[in-house]
Coordinates of C-alpha atoms in Angstrom, one line a residue:
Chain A
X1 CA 13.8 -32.7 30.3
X2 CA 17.3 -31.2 29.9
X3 CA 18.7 -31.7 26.7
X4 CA 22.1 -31.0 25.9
X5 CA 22.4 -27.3 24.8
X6 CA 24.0 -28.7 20.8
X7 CA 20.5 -30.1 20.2
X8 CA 18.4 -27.7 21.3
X9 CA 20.2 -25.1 19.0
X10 CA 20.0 -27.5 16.4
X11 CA 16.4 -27.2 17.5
X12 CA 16.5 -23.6 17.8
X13 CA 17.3 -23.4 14.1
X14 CA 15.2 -26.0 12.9
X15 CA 12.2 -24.2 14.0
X16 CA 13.4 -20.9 13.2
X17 CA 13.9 -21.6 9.7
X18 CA 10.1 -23.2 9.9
X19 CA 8.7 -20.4 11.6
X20 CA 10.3 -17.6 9.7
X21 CA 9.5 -19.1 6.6
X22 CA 5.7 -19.6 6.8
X23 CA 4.5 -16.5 9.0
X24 CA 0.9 -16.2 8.6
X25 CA -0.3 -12.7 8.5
X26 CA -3.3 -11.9 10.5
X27 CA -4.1 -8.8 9.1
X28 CA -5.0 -6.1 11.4
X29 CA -6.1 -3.4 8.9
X30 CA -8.2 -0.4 10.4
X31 CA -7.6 2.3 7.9
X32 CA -5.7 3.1 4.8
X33 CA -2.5 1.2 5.6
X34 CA -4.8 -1.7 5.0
X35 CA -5.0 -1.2 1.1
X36 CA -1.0 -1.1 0.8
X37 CA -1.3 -4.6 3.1
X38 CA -4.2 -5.5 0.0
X39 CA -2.2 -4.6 -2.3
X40 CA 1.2 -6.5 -1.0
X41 CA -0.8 -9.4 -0.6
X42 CA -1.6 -9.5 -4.3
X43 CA -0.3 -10.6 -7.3
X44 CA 2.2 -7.9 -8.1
X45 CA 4.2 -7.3 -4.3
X46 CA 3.2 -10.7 -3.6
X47 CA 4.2 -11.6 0.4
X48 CA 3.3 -15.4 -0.7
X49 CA 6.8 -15.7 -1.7
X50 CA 7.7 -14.9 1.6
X51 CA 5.9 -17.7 3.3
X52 CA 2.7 -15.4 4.5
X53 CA 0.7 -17.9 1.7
X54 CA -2.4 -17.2 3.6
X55 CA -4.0 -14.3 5.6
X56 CA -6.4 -16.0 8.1
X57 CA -9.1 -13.9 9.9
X58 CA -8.4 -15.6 12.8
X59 CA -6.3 -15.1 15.4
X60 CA -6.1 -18.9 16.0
X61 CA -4.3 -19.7 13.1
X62 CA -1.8 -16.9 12.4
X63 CA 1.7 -16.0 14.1
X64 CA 1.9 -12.5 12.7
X65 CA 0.0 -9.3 13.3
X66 CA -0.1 -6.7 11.4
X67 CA -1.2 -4.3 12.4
X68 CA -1.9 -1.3 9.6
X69 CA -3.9 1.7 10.2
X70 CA -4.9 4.3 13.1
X71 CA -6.0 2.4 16.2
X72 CA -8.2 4.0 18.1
X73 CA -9.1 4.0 21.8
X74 CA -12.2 2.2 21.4
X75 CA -10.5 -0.2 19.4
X76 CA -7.9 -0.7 21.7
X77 CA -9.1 -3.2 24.0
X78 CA -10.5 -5.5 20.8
X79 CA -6.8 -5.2 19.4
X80 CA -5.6 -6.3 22.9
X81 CA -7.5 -9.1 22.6
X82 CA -6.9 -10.4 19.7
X83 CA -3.3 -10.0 20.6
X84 CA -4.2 -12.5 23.7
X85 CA -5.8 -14.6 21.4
X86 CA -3.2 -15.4 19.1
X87 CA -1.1 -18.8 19.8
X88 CA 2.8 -18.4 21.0
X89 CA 5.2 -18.1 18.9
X90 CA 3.9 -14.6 17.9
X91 CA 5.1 -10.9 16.1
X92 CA 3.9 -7.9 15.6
X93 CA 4.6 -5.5 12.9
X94 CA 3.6 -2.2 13.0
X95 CA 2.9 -0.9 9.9
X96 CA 2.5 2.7 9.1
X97 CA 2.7 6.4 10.9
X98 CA -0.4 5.6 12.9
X99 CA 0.2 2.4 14.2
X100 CA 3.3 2.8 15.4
X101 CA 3.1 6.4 16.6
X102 CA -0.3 8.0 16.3
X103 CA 1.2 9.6 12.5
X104 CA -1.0 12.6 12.2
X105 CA -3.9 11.9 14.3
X106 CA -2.4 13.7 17.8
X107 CA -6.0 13.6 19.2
X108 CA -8.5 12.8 22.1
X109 CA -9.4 9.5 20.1
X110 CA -6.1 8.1 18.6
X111 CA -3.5 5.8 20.4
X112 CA -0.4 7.5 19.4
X113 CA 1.4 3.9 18.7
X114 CA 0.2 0.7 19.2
X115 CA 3.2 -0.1 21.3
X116 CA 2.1 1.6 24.2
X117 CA -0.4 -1.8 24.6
X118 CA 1.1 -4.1 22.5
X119 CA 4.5 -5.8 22.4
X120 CA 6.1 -4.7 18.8
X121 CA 8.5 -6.4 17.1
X122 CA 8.7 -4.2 13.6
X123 CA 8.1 -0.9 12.6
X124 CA 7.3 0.5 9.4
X125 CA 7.3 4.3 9.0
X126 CA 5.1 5.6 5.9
X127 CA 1.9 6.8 5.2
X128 CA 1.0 4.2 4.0
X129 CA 4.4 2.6 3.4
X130 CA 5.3 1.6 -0.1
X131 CA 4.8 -2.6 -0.8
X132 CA 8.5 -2.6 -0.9
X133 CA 8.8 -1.6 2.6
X134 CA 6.1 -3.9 3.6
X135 CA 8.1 -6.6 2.4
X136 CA 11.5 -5.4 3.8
X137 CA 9.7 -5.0 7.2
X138 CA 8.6 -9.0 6.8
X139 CA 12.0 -9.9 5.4
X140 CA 13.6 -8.1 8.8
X141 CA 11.0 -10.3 10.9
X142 CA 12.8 -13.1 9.6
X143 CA 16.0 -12.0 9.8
X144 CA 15.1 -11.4 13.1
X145 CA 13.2 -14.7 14.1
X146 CA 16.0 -16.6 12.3
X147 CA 18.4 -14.6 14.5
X148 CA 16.7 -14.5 18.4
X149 CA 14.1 -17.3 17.8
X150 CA 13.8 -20.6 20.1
X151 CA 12.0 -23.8 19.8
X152 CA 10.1 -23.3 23.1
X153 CA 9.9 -19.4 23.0
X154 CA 11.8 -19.0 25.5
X155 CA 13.4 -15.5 24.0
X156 CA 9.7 -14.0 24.9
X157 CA 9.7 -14.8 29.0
X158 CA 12.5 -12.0 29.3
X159 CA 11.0 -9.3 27.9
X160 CA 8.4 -8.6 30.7
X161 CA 8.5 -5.3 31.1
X162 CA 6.6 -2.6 29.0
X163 CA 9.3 -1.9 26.2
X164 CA 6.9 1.3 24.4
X165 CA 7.5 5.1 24.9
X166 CA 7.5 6.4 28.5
X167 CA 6.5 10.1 27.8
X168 CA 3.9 12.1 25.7
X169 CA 5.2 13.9 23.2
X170 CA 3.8 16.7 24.5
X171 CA 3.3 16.8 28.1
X172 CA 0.5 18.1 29.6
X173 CA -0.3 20.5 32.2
X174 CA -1.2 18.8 36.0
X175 CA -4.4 20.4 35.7
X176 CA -5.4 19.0 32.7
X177 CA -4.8 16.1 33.3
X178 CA -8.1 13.9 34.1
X179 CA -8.2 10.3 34.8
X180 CA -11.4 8.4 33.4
X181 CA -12.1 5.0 34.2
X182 CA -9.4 3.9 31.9
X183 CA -11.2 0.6 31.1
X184 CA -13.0 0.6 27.5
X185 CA -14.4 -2.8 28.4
X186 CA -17.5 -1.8 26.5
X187 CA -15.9 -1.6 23.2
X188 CA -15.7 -5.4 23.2
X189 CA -19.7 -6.2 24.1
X190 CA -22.0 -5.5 21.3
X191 CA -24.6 -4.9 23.5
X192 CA -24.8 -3.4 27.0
Chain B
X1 CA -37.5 29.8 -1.2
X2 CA -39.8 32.7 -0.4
X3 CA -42.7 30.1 0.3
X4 CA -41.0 28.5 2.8
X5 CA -40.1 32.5 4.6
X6 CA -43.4 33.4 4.0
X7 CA -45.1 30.4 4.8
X8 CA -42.9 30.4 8.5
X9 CA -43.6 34.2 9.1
X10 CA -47.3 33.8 8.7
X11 CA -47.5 30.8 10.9
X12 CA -44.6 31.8 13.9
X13 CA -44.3 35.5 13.6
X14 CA -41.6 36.7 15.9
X15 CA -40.7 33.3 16.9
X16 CA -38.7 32.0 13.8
X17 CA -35.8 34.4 12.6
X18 CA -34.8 34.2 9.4
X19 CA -30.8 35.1 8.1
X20 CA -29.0 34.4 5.1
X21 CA -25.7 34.3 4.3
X22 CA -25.2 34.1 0.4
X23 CA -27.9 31.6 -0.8
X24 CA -27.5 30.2 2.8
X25 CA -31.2 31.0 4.7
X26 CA -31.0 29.7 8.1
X27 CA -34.3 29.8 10.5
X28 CA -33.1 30.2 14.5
X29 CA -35.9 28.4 16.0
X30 CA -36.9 28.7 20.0
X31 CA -36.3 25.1 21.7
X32 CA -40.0 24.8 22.5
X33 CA -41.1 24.9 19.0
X34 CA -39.2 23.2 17.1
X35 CA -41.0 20.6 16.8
X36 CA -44.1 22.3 14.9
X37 CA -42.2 24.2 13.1
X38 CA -40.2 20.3 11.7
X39 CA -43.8 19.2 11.4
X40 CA -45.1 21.7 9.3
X41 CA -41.8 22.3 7.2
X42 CA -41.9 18.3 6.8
X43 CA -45.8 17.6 6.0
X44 CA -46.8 21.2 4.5
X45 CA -43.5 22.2 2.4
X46 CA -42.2 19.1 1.6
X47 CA -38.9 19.1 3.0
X48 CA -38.7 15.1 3.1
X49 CA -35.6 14.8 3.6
X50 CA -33.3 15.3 7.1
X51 CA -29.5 16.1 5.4
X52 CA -28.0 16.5 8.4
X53 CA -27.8 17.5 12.2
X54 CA -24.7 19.7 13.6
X55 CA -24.0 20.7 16.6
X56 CA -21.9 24.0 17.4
X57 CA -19.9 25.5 20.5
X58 CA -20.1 29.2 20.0
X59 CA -18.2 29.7 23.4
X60 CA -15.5 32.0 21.7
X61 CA -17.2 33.4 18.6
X62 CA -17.5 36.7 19.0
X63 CA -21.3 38.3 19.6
X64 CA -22.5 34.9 20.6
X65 CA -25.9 34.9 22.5
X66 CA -25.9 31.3 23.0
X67 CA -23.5 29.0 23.7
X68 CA -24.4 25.7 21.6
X69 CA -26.1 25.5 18.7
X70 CA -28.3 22.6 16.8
X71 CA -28.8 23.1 12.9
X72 CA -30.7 20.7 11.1
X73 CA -30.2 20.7 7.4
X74 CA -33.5 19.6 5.3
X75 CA -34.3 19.3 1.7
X76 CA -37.0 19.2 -0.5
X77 CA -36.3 15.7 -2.4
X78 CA -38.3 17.1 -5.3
X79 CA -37.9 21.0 -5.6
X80 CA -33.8 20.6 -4.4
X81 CA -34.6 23.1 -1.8
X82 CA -32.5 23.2 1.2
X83 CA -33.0 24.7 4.1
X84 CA -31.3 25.1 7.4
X85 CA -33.2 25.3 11.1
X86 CA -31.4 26.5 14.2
X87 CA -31.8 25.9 17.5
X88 CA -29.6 27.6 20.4
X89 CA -29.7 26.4 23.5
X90 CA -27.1 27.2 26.8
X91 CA -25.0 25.3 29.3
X92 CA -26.6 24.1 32.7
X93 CA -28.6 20.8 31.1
X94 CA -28.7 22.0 27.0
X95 CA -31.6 20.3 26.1
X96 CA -33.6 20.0 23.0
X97 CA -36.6 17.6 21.6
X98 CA -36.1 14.8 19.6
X99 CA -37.1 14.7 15.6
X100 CA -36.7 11.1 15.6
X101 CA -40.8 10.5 15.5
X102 CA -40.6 12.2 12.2
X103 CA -37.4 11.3 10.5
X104 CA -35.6 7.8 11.8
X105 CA -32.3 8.8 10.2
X106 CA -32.2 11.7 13.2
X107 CA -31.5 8.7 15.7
X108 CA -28.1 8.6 15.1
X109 CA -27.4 12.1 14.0
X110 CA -28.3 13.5 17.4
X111 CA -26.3 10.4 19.3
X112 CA -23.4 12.0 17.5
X113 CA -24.5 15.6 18.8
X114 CA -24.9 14.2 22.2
X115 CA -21.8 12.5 22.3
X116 CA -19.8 15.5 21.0
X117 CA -21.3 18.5 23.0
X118 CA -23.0 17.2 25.9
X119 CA -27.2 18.5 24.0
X120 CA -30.0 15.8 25.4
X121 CA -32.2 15.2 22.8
X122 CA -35.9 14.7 25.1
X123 CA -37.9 11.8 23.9
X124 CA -34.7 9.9 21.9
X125 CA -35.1 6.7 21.9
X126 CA -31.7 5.2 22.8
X127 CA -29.5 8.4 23.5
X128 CA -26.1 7.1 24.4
X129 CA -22.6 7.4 23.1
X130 CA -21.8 6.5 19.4
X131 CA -18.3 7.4 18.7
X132 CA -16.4 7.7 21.8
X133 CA -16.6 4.6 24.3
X134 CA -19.4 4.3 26.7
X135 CA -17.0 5.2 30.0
X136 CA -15.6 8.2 28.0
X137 CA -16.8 11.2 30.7
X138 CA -16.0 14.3 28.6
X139 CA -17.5 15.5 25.4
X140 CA -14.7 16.3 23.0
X141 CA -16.1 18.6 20.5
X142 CA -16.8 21.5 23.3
X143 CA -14.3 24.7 22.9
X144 CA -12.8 23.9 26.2
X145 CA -12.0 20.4 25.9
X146 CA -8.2 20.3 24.8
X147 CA -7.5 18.5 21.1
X148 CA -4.9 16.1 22.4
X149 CA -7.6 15.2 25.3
X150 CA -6.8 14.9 28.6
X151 CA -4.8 11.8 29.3
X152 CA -7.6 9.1 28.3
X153 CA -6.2 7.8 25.2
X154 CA -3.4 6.5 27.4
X155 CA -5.6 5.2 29.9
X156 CA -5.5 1.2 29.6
X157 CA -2.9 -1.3 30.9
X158 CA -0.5 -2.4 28.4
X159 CA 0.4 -6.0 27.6
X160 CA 4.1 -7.2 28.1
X161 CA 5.5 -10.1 25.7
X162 CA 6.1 -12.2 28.9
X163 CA 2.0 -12.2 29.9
X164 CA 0.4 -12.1 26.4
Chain C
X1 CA -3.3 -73.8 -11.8
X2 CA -6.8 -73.0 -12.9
X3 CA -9.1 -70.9 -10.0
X4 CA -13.0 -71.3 -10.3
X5 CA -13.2 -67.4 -11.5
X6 CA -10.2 -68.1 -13.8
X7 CA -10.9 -66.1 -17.4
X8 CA -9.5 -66.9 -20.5
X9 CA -9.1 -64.3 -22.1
X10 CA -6.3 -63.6 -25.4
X11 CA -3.2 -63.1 -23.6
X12 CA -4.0 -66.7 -22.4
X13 CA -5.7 -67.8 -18.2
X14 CA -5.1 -65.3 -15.6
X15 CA -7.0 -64.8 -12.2
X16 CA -9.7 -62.5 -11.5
X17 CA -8.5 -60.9 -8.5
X18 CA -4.6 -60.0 -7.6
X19 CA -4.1 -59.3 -4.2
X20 CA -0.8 -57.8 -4.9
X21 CA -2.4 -54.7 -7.5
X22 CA -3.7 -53.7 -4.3
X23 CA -0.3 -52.9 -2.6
X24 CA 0.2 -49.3 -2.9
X25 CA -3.4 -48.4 -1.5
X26 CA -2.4 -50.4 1.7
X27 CA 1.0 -48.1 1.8
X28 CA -0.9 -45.1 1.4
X29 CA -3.6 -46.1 4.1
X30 CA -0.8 -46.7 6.5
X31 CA 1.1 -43.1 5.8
X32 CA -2.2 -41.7 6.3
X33 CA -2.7 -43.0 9.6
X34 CA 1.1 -42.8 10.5
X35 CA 0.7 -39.4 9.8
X36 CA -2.4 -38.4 11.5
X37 CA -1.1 -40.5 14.7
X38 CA 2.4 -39.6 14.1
X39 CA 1.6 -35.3 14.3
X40 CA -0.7 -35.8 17.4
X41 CA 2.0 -37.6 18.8
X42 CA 4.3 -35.8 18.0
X43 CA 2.5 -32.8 19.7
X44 CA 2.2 -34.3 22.8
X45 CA 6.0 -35.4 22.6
X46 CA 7.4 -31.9 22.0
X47 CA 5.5 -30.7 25.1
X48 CA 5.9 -33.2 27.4
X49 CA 9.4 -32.8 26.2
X50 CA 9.3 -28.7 26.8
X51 CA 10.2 -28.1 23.3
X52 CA 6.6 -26.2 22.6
X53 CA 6.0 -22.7 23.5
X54 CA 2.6 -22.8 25.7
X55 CA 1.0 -20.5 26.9
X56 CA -3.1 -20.8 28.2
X57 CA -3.9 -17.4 29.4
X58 CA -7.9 -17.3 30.2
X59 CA -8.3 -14.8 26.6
X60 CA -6.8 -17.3 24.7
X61 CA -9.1 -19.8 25.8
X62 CA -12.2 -17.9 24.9
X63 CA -14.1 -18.3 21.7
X64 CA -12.9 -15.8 19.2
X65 CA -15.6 -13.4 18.1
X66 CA -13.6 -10.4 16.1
X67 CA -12.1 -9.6 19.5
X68 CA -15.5 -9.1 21.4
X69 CA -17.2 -10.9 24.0
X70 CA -19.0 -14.1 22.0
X71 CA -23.0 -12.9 22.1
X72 CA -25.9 -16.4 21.9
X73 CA -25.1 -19.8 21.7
X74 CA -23.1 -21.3 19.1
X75 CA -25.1 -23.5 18.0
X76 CA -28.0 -22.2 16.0
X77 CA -30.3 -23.1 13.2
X78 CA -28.9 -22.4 9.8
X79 CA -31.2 -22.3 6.5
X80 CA -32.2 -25.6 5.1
X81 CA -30.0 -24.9 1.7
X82 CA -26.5 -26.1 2.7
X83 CA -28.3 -29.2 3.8
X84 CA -29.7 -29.6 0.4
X85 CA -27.2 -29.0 -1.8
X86 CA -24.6 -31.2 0.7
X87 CA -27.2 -34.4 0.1
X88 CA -27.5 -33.7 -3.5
X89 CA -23.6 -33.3 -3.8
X90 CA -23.5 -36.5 -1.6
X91 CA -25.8 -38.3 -3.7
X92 CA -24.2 -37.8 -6.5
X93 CA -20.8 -38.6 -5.6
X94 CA -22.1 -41.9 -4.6
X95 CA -23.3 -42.1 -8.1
X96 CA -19.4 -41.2 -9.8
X97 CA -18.3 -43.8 -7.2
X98 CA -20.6 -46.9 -8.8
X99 CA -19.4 -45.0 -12.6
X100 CA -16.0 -45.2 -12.3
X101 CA -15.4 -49.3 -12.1
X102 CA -18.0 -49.9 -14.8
X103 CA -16.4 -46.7 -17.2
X104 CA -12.6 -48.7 -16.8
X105 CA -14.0 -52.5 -17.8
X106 CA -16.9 -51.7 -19.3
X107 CA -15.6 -51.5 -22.8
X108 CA -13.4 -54.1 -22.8
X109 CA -13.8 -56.9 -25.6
X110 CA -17.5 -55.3 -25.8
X111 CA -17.6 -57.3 -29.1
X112 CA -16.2 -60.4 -27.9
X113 CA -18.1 -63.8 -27.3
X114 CA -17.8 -64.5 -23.9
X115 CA -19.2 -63.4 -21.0
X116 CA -17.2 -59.6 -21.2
X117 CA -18.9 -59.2 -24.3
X118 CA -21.9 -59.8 -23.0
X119 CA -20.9 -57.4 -19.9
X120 CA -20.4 -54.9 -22.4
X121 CA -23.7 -55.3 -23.9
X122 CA -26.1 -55.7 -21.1
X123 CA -24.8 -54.1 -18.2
X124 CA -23.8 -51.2 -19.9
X125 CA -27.6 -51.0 -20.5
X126 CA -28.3 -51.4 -16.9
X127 CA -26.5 -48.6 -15.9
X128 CA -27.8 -46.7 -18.5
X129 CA -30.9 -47.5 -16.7
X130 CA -29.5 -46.7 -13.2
X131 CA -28.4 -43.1 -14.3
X132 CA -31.7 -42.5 -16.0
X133 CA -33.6 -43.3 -12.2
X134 CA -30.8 -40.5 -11.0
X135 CA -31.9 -38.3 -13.8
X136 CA -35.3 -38.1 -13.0
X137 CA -34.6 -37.6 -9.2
X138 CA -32.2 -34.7 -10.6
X139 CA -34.8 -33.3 -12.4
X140 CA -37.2 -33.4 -9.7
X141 CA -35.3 -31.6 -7.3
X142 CA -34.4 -29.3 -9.6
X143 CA -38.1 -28.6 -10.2
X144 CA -38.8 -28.5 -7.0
X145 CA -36.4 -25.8 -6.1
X146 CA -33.9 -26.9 -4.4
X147 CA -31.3 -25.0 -6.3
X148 CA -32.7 -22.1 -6.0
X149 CA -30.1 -20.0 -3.6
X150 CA -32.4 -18.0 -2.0

């Protein structure tokens, strides 16, 4: 049903001001990062002010990743579907050196950014990023929901193409370069 | 100390070399019998206690014999004695025998070996990759195997915001 | 006009039961239910309506186990303790219920000569009696073990 474009911006902000002010975190923590996310979730930083009252374990009932720590390859298809898992609307704030760009870890194992898989919204540089950025990165989430966000989600259907970095940092020579079956499907059974 | 050199000279000879290195002994062990000399250092001299299992690519040291090496660190839970057995074996199929059947922690010490170097531990109950994922072809920890890796951490389709 | 359970009591003949005390419990039990119906209404509404993101991708339909591939059924046996300790709590919520209209009236012109003062007198006794039967099945299960969190 086509409604006339006045109400669905009054809509639009309606549920922007809903959604940006009750993002639930669901806390993606894989490594240090994770004790800075702790410890903004907790009394002092507190990110309850901010509407992220509670950090549910599961994807179901969250609208926010974060995700805060080293991802690694094996890890990488269980983050993907989580990702899947969650409900529309959804972010995704990368938090830290590691998630959104490998930080120190330029090695066999370690995704060098998260947004080579996922869809990012937010990025937080540090190692681990001080509370304070934390909470400016969740405070820029809303700026940005508040600014871009629709009742229906419609702002998501245009980005369809992969938005994350197109080169290696480093490039590497064609005969070094090997192609393994590049499905880690087993990371997600427990058993074979 | 020197009842554990004494006690592996009289029983293996020539087979068992022993070097130090500071207060570091180490015993270079043949493949074949490393298993009676684990069983006697285990029931005989006490060393209860499996520390640890490396492995090691030697492929650049300088006067390398071998190319990998296996060191098992052991101590004596009751005397604090440590120490350290060596096994070297070479590249087409390095393979070496199990010392799960007399210390269970070795299970997943020499799954870790495996993984990283490419050493079959014979008679290993479940030997199969730990750290790296199952479909992972190389083994990482090997002297020619690049740091950054060769393309594989890049390997898996990535998820647009329009699909997810 | 006199009813047939009409008490006298000192501020003169009033009636035993007022329908209209009981007028704010009928508005709550119809904002509960307006708003249980309303938000699953309103659900539907907004997407019928296309004013819902939605989404149904096969991975978000699956059952969410930590991101891996759900292992067994989920329905399994669980250890006879939460079933305890829900009948005991069940039990004895049952018992608060039945304490709560006797604790309001109970003491009411306990000393008086008509039949609240006799309320006051016997009944209290009786439930004195009633939560002594409680006590001794408390103290049974509690000698029987069932509190013991194993």
């Amino acid at each position: 049903m086509k409604f006339p474009d006045f109400i669905v911006t009054r809509l639009d902000w309606l549920a922007n001001q809903a959604r940006a002010n009750s993002l639930w975190p669901m806390p993606f923590a894989t490594a240090c990062c994770g004790i800075e996310l702790m410890s903004t979730a907790s009394s002092r930083y507190d990110i309850a002010r901010f509407g992220s009252e509670a950090m549910r374990f599961s994807p179901r009932q969250c609208d926010l990743m974060l995700v805060a720590g080293r991802v690694v390859m094996k890890m990488m298809p269980v983050l993907q579907r989580i990702w899947l898992q969650m409900p529309e609307p959804k972010w995704c704030i990368s938090m830290g050196a590691c998630a959104s760009s490998g930080g120190v870890f330029d090695t066999y194992a370690v995704v060098q950014g998260i947004d080579r898989f996922i869809p990012v919204d937010v990025y937080v540089p540090g190692c681990p990023p001080r509370p304070e950025q934390l909470i400016r990165s969740i405070l820029d989430l809303q700026d940005k929901i508040k600014a871009t966000g629709t009742v229906n989600a419609r702002e998501f259907a245009a980005r369809s193409t992969y938005e994350g970095p197109t080169s290696l940092a480093k490039q590497l020579a064609p005969d070094e370069t090997m192609v393994v079956p590049g499905d880690y499907s087993t990371a997600t059974r427990l058993r074979d | 100390m020197p009842d554990v050199q004494r006690f592996l000279t009289d029983r293996f000879g020539d087979a068992v070399t022993r070097t130090v290195f500071r207060d570091n002994v180490r015993y270079v062990v043949p493949a074949h019998r490393l298993i009676e000399v684990m069983t006697l250092l285990k029931t005989e001299a006490g060393f209860d206690y499996l520390a640890e299992i490396a492995g090691v690519d030697y492929l650049h040291y300088p006067n390398a014999t071998d190319r990998y090496g296996v060191i098992y660190g052991l101590a004596n839970t009751e005397t604090a004695e440590r120490v350290f057995v060596k096994v070297l074996v070479n590249d087409p199929d390095p393979r070496v025998p199990t010392v799960y059947p007399l210390w269970k922690g070795a299970d997943w010490m020499e799954r870790e070996v495996f993984d990283m170097f490419g050493v079959v531990f014979d008679g290993h109950p479940d030997l199969r990759r730990i750290l790296m994922p199952e479909e992972f072809t190389a083994y990482p920890l090997r002297k020619d195997y690049p740091l950054r890796g060769r393309g594989e951490r890049h390997n898996f389709a990535p998820v647009n915001r329009a699909e997810s | 006009m006199l009813f047939a359970d009409a008490v006298r009591t000192s501020a003169g003949v009033e009636e035993a039961f007022r329908l209209s005390d009981y007028y704010p419990i009928f508005l709550f039990l119809a904002l509960l239910v307006a708003f249980v119906l309303g938000t699953l209404f309103a659900s539907q509404l907004f997407h019928r309506l296309g004013l819902k993101p939605y989404k149904e991708t096969p991975v978000k339909l699956m059952p969410y186990e930590s991101g891996m591939d759900p292992v067994g059924s989920a329905r399994m046996q669980f250890d006879v303790k939460f079933y305890l300790i829900a009948i005991l709590f069940l039990v004895f919520d049952v018992e608060l219920l039945f304490l709560y209209p006797w604790a309001v009236i109970a003491y009411s012109d306990a000393a008086g000569p008509d039949w609240r003062g006799a309320f006051g007198r016997i009944v209290f006794w009786e439930v004195i009696v009633f939560l002594g039967s409680l006590a001794v099945g408390y103290v049974y299960a509690w000698r029987k073990g069932v509190f013991r969190w194993r």
